[in-house]
mmCIF file of N, CA and C in Angstrom:
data_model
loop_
_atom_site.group_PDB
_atom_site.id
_atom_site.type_symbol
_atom_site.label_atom_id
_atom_site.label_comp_id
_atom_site.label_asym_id
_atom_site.label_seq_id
_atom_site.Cartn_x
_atom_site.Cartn_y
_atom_site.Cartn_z
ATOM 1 N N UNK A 7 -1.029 10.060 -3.569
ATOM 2 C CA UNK A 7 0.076 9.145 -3.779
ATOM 3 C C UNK A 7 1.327 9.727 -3.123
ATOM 4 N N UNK A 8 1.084 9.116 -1.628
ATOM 5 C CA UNK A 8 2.638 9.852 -1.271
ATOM 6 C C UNK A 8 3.897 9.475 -1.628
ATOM 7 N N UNK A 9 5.273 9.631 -1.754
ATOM 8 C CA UNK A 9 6.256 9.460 -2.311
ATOM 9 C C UNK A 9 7.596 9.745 -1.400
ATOM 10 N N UNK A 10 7.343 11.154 -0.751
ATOM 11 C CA UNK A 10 8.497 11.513 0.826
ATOM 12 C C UNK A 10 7.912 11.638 1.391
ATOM 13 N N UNK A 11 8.600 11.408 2.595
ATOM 14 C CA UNK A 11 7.992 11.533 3.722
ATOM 15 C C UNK A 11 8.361 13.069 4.293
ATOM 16 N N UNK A 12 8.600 13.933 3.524
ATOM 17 C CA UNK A 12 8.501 15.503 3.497
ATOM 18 C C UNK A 12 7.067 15.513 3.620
ATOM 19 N N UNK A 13 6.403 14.818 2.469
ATOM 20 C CA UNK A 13 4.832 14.881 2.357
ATOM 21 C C UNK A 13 3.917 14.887 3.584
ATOM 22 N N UNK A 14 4.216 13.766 4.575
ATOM 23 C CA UNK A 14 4.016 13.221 5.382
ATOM 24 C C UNK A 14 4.161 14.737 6.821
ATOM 25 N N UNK A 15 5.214 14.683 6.885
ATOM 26 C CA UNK A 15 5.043 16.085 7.809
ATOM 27 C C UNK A 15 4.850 17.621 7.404
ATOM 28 N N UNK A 16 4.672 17.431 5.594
ATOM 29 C CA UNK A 16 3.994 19.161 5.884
ATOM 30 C C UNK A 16 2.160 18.430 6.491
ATOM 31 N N UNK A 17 1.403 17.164 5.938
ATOM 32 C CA UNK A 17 0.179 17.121 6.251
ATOM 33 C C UNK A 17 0.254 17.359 7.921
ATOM 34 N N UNK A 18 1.329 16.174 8.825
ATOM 35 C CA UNK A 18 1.024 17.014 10.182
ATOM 36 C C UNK A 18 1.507 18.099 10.647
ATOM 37 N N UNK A 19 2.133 19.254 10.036
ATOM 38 C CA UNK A 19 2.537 20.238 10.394
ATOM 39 C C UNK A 19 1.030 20.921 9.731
ATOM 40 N N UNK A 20 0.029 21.037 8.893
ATOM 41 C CA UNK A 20 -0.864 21.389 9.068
ATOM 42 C C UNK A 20 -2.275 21.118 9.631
ATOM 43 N N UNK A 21 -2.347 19.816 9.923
ATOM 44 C CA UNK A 21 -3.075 19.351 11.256
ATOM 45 C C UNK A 21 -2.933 19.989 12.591
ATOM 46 N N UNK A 22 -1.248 19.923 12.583
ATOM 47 C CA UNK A 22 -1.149 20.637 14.015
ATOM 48 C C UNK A 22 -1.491 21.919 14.227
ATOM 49 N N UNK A 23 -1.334 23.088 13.074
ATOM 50 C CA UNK A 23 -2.132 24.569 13.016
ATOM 51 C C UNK A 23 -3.385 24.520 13.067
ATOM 52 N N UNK A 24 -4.049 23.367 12.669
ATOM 53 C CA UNK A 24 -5.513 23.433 12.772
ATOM 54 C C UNK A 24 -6.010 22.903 14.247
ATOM 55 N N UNK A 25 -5.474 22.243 14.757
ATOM 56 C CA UNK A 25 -5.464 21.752 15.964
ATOM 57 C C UNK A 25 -4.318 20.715 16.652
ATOM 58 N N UNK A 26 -3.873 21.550 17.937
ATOM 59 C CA UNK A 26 -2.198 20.821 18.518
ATOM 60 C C UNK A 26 -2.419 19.770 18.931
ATOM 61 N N UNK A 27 -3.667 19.586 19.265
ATOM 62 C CA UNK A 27 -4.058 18.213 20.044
ATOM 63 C C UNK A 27 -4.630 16.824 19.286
ATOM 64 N N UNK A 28 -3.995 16.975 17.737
ATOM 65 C CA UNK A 28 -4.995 16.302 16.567
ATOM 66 C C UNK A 28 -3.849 14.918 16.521
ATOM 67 N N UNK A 29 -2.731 14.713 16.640
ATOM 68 C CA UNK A 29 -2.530 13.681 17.421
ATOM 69 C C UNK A 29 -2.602 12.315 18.419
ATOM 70 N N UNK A 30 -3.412 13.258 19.222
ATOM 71 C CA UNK A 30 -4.274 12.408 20.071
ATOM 72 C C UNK A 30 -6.020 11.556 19.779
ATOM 73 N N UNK A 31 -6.331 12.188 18.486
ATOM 74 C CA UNK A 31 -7.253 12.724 17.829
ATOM 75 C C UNK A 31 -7.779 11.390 16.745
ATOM 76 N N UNK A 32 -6.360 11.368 15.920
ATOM 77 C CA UNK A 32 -6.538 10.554 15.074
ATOM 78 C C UNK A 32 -4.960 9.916 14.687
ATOM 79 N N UNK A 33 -4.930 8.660 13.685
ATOM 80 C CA UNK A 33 -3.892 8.279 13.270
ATOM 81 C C UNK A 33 -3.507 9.333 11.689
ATOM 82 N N UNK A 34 -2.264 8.910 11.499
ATOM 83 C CA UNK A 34 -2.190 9.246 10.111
ATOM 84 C C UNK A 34 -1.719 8.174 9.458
ATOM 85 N N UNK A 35 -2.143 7.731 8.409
ATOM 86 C CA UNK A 35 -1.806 6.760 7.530
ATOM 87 C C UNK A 35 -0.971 7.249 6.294
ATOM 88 N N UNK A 36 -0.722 6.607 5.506
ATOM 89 C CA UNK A 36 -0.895 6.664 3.705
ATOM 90 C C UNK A 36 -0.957 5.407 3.024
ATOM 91 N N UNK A 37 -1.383 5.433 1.742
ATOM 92 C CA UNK A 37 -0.833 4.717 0.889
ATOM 93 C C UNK A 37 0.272 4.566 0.501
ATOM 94 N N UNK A 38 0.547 2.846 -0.083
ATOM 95 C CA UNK A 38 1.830 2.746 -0.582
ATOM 96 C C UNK A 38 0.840 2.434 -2.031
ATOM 97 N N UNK A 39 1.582 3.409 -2.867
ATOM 98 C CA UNK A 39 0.824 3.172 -4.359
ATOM 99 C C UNK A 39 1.778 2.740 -5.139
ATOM 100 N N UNK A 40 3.212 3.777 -5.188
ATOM 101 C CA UNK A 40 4.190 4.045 -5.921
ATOM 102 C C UNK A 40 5.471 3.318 -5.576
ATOM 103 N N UNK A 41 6.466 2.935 -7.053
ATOM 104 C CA UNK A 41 7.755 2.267 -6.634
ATOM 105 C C UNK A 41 8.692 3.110 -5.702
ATOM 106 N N UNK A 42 8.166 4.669 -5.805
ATOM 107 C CA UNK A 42 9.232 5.638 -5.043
ATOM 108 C C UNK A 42 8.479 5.215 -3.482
ATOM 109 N N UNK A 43 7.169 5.570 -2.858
ATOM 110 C CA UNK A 43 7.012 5.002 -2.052
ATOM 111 C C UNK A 43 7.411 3.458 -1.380
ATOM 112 N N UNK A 44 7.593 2.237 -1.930
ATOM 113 C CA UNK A 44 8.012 1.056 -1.427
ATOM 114 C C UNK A 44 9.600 1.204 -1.684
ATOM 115 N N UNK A 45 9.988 1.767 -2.372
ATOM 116 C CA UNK A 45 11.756 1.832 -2.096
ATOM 117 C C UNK A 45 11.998 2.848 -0.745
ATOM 118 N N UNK A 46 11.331 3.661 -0.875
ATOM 119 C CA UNK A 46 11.440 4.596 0.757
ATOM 120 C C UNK A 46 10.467 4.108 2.197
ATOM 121 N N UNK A 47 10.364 3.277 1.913
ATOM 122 C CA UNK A 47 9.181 2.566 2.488
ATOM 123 C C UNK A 47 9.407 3.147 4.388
ATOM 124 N N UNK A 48 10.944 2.134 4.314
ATOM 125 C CA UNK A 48 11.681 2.453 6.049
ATOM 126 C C UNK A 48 11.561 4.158 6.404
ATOM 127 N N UNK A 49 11.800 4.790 5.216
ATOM 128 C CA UNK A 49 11.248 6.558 6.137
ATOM 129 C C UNK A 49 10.085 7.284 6.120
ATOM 130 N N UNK A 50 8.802 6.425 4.957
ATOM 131 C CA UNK A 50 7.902 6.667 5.452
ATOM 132 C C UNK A 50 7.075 6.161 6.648
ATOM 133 N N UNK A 51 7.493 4.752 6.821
ATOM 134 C CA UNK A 51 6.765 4.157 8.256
ATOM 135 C C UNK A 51 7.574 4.643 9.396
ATOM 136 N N UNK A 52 8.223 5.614 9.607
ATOM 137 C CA UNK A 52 9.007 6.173 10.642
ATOM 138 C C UNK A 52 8.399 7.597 11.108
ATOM 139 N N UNK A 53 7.310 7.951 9.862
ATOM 140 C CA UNK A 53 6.716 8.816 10.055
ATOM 141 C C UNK A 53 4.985 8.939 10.025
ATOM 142 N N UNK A 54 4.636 7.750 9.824
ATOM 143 C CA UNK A 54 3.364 7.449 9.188
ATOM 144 C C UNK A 54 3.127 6.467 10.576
ATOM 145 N N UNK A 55 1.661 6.429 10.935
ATOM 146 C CA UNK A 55 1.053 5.534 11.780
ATOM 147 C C UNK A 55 0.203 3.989 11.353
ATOM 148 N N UNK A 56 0.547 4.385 10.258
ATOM 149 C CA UNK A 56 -0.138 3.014 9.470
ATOM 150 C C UNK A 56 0.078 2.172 8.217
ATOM 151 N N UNK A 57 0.324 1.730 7.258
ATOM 152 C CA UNK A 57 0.216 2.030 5.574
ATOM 153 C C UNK A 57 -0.849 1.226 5.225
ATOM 154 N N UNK A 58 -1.414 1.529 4.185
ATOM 155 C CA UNK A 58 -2.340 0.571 3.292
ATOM 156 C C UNK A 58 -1.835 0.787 2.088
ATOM 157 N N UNK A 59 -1.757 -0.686 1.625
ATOM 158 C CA UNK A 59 -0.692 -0.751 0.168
ATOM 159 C C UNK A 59 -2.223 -0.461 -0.751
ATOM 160 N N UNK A 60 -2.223 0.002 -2.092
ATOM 161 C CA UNK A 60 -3.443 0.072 -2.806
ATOM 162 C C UNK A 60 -2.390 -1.039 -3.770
ATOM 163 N N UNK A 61 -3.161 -2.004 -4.076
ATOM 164 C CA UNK A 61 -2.302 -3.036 -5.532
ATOM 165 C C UNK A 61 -2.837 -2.610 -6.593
ATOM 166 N N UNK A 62 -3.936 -1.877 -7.015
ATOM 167 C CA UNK A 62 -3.930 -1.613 -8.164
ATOM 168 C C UNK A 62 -3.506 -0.494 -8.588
ATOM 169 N N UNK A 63 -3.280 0.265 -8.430
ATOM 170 C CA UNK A 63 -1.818 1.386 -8.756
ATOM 171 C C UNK A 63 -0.407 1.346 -8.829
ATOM 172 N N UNK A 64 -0.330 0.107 -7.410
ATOM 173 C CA UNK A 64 1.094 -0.612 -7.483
ATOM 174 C C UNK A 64 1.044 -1.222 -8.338
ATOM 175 N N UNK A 65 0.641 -2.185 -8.818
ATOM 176 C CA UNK A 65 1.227 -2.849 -9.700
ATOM 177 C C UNK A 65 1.036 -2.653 -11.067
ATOM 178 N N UNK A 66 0.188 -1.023 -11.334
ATOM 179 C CA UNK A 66 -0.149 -0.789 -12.968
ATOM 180 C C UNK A 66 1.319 -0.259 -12.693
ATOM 181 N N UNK A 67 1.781 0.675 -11.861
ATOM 182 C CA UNK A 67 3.246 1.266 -11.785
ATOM 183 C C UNK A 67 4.899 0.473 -11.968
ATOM 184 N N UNK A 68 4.247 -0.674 -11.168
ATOM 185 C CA UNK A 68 5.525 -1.340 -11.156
ATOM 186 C C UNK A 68 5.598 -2.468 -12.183
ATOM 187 N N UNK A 69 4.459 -2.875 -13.038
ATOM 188 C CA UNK A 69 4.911 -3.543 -14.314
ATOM 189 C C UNK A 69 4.742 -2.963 -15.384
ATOM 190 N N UNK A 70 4.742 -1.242 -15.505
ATOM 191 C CA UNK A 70 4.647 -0.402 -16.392
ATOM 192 C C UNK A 70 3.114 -0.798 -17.356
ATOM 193 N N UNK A 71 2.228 -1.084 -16.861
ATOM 194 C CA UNK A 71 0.930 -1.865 -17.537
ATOM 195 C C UNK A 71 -0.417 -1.081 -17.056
ATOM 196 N N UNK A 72 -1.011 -0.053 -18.287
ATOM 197 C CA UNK A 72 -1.583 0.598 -17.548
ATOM 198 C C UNK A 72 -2.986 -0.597 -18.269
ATOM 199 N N UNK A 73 -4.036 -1.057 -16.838
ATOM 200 C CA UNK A 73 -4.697 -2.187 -17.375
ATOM 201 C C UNK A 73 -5.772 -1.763 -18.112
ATOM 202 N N UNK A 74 -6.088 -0.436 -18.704
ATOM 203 C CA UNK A 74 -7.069 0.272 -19.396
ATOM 204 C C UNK A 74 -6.556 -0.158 -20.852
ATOM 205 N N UNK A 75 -4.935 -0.261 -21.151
ATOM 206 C CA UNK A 75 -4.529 -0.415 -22.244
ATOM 207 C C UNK A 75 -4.233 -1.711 -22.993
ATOM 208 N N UNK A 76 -5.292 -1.774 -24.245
ATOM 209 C CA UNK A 76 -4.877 -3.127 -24.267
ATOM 210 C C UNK A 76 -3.779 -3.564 -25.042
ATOM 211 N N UNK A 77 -2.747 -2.684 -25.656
ATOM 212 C CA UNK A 77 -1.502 -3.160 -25.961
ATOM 213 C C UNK A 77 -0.335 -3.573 -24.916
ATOM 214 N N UNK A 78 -0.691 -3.144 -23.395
ATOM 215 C CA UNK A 78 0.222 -3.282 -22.102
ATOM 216 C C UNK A 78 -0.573 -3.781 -21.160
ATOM 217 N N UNK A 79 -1.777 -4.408 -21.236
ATOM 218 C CA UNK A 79 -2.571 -4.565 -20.507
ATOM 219 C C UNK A 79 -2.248 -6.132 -19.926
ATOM 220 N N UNK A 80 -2.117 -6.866 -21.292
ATOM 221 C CA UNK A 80 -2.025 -7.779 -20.420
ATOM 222 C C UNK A 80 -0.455 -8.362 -19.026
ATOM 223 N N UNK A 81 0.463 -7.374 -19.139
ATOM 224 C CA UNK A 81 1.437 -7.233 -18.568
ATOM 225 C C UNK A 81 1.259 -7.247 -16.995
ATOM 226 N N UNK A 82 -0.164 -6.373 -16.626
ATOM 227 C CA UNK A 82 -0.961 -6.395 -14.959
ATOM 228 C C UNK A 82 -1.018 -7.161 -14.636
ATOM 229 N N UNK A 83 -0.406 -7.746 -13.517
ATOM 230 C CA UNK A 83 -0.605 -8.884 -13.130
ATOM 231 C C UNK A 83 0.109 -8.564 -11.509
ATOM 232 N N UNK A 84 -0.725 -8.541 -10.488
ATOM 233 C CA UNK A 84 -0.588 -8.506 -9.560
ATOM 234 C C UNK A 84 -0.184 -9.651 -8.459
ATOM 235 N N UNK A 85 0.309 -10.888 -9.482
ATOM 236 C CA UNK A 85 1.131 -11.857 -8.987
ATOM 237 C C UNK A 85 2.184 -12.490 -9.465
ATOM 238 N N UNK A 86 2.728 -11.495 -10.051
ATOM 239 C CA UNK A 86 4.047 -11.122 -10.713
ATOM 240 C C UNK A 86 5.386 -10.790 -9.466
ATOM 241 N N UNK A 87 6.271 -11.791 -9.606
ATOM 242 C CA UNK A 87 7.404 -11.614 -8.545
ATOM 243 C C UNK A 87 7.577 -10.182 -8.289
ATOM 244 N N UNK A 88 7.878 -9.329 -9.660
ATOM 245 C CA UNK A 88 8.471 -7.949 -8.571
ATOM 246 C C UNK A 88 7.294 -6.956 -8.042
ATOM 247 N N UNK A 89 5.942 -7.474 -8.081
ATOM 248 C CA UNK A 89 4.923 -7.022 -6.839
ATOM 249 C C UNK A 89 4.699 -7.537 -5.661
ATOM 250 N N UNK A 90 5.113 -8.896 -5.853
ATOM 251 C CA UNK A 90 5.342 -9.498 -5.030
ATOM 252 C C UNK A 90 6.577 -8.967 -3.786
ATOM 253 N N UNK A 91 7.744 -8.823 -4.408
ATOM 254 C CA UNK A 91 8.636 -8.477 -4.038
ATOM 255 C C UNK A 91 8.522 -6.856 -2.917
ATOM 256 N N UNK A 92 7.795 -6.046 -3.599
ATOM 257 C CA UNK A 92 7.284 -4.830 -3.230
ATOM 258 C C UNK A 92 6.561 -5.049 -2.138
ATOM 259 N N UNK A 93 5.508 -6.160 -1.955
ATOM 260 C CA UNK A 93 4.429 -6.394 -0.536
ATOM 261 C C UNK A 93 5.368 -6.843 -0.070
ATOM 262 N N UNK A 94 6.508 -7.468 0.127
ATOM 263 C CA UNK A 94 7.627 -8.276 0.860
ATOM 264 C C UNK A 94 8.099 -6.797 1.794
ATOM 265 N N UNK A 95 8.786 -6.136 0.753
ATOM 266 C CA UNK A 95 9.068 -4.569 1.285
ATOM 267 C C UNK A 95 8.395 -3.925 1.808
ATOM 268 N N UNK A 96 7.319 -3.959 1.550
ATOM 269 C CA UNK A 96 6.176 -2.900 2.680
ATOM 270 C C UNK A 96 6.068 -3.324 3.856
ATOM 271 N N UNK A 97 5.769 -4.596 3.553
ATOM 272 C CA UNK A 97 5.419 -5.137 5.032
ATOM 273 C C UNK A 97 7.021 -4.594 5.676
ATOM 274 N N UNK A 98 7.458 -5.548 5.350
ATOM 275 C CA UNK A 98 9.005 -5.467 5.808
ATOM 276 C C UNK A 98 9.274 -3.852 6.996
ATOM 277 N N UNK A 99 8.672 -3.425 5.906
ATOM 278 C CA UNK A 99 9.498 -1.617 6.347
ATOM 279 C C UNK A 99 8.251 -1.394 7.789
ATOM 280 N N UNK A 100 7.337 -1.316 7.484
ATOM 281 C CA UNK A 100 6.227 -1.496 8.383
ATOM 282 C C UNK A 100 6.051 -2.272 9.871
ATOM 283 N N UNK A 101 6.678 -3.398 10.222
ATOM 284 C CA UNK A 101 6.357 -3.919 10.808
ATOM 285 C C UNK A 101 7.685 -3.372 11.180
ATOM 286 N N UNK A 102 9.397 -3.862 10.856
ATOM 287 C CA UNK A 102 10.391 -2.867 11.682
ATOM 288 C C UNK A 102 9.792 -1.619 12.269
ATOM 289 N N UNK A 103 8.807 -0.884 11.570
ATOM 290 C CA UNK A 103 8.384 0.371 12.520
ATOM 291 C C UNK A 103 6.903 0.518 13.521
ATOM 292 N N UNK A 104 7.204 -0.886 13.565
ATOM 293 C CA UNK A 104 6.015 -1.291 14.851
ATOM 294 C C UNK A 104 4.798 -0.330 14.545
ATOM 295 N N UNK A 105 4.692 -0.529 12.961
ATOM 296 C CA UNK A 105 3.322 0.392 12.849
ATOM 297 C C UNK A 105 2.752 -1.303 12.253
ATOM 298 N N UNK A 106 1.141 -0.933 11.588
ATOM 299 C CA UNK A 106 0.359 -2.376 10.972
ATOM 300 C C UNK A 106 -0.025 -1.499 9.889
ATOM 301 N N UNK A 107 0.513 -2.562 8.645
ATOM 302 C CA UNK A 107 -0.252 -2.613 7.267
ATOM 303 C C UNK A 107 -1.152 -3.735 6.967
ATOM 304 N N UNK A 108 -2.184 -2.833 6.351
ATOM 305 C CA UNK A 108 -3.135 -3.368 5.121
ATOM 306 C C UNK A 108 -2.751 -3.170 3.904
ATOM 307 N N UNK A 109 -4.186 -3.999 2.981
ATOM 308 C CA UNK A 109 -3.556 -3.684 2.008
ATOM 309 C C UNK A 109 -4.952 -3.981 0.961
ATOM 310 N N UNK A 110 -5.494 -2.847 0.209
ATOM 311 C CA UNK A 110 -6.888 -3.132 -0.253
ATOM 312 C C UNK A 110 -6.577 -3.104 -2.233
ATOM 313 N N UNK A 111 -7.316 -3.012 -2.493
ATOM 314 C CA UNK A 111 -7.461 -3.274 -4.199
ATOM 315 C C UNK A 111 -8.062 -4.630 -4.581
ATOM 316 N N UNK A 112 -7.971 -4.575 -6.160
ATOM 317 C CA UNK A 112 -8.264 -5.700 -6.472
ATOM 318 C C UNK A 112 -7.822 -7.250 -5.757
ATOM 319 N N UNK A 113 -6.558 -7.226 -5.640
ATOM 320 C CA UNK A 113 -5.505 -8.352 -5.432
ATOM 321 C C UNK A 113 -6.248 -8.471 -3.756
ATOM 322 N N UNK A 114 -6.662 -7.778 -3.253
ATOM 323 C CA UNK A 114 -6.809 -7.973 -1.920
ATOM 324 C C UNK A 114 -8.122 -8.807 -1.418
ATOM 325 N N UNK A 115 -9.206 -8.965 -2.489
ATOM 326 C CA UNK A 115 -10.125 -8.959 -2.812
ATOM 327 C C UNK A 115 -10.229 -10.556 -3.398
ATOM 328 N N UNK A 116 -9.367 -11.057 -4.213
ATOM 329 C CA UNK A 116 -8.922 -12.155 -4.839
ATOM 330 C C UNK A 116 -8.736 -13.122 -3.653
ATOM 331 N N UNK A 117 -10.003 -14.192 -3.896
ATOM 332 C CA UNK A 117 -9.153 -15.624 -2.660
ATOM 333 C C UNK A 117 -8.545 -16.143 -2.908
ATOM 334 N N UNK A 118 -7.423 -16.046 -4.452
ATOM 335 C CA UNK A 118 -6.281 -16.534 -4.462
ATOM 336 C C UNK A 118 -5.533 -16.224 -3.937
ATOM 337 N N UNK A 119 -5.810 -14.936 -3.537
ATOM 338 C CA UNK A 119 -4.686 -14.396 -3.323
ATOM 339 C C UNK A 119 -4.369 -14.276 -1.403
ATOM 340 N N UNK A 120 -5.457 -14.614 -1.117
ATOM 341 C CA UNK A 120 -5.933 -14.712 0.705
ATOM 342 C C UNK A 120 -4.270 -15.099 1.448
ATOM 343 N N UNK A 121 -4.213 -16.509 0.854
ATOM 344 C CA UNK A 121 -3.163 -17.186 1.853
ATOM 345 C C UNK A 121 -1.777 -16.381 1.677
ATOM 346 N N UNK A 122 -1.655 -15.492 0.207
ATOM 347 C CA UNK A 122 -0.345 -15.276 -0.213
ATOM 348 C C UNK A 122 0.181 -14.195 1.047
ATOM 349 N N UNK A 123 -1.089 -13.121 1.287
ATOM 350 C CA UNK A 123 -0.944 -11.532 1.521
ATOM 351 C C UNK A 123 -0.705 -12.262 3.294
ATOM 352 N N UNK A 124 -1.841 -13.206 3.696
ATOM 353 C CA UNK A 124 -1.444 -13.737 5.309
ATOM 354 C C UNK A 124 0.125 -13.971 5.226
ATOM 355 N N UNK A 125 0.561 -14.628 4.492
ATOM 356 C CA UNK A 125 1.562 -15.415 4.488
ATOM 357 C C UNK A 125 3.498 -14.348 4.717
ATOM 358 N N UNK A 126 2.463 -12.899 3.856
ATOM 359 C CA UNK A 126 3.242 -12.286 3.550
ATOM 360 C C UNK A 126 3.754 -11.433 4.924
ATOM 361 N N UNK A 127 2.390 -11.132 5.676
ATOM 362 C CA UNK A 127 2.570 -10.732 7.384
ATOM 363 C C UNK A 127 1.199 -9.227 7.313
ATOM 364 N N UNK A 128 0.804 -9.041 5.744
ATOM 365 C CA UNK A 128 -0.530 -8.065 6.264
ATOM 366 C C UNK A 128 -1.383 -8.346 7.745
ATOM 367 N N UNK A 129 -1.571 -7.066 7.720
ATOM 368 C CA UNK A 129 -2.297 -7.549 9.109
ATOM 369 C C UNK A 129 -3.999 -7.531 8.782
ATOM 370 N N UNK A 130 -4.332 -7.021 7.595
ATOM 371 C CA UNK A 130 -5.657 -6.465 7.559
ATOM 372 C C UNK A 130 -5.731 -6.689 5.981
ATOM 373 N N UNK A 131 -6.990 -7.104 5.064
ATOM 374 C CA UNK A 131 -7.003 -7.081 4.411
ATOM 375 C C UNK A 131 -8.495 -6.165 4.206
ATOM 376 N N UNK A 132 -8.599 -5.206 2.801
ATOM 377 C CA UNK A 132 -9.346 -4.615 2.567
ATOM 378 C C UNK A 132 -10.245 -4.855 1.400
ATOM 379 N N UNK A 133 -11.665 -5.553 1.871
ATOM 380 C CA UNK A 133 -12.120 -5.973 0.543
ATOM 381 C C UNK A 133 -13.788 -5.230 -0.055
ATOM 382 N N UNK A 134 -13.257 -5.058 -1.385
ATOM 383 C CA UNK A 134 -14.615 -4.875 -2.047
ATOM 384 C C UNK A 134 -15.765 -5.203 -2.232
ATOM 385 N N UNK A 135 -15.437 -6.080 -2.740
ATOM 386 C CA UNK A 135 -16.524 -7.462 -2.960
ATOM 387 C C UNK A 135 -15.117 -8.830 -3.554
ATOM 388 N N UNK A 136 -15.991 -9.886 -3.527
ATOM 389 C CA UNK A 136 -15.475 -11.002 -3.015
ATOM 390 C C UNK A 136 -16.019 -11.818 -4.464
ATOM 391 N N UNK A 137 -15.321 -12.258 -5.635
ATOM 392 C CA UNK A 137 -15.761 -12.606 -6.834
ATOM 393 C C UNK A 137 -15.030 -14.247 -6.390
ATOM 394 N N UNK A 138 -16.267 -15.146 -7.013
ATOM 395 C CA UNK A 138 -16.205 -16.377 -6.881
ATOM 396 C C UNK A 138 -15.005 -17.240 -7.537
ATOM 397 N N UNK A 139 -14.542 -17.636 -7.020
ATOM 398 C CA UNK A 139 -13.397 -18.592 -7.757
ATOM 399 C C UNK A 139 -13.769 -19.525 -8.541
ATOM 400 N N UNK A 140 -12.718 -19.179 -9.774
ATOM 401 C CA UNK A 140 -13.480 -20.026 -11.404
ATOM 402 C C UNK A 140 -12.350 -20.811 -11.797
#
């Protein structure tokens, strides 16, 4: 769960000791899991080659709802404006840095949710399995 993008260059400052040419090699990505990650969003995609949002961490985080619990459980809801608001921001920060986000988890997975995440500017969606609409 990255959070700075300090994070972000000690991993390629130790890629690069392991090999200078690892750059050329491969991308580096991260996840956007966390509210500290999507509020810093613009300095991690300045340093990051990719993001993939995970929604089910985001949004147990950002509606304080951990969905294991069933006194806060039903609070998860991954189509709740201020997660919403958050994929607005990722993308947002992402695409200003001419990098491409995905974005996998449950919510990604959901064909309700298909037109929202296109709509939103993901470029890629990441799916599990594909549960029938009821």
């Amino acid at each position: 769960m990255v959070s700075k993008a300090e994070e972000i260059l000690q991993v390629r400052a130790l890629l690069s000791s392991l090999d200078p040419d690892y750059g050329r090699l491969l991308e580096l990505g991260i996840m956007i899991e966390t509210p500290a990650a999507v509020l810093d969003a613009s300095a991690l995609a300045a340093e990051s080659d990719f993001f993939s949002v995970g929604t089910n961490d985001l949004t147990q985080y950002i509606m304080a709802a951990d969905r294991g619990n069933a006194s806060v459980g039903y609070l998860y809801d991954s189509f709740a404006p201020p997660v919403r608001r958050a994929l607005e921001l990722t993308v947002k920060a992402a695409h200003d840095a001419k990098i491409p986000v995905g974005i996998c988890g449950e919510m990604a997975s959901d064909p309700r949710a298909t037109g929202i995440l296109i709509d939103l500017g993901f470029d890629s969606l990441s799916l599990s399995r594909l549960e029938p609409i009821q």
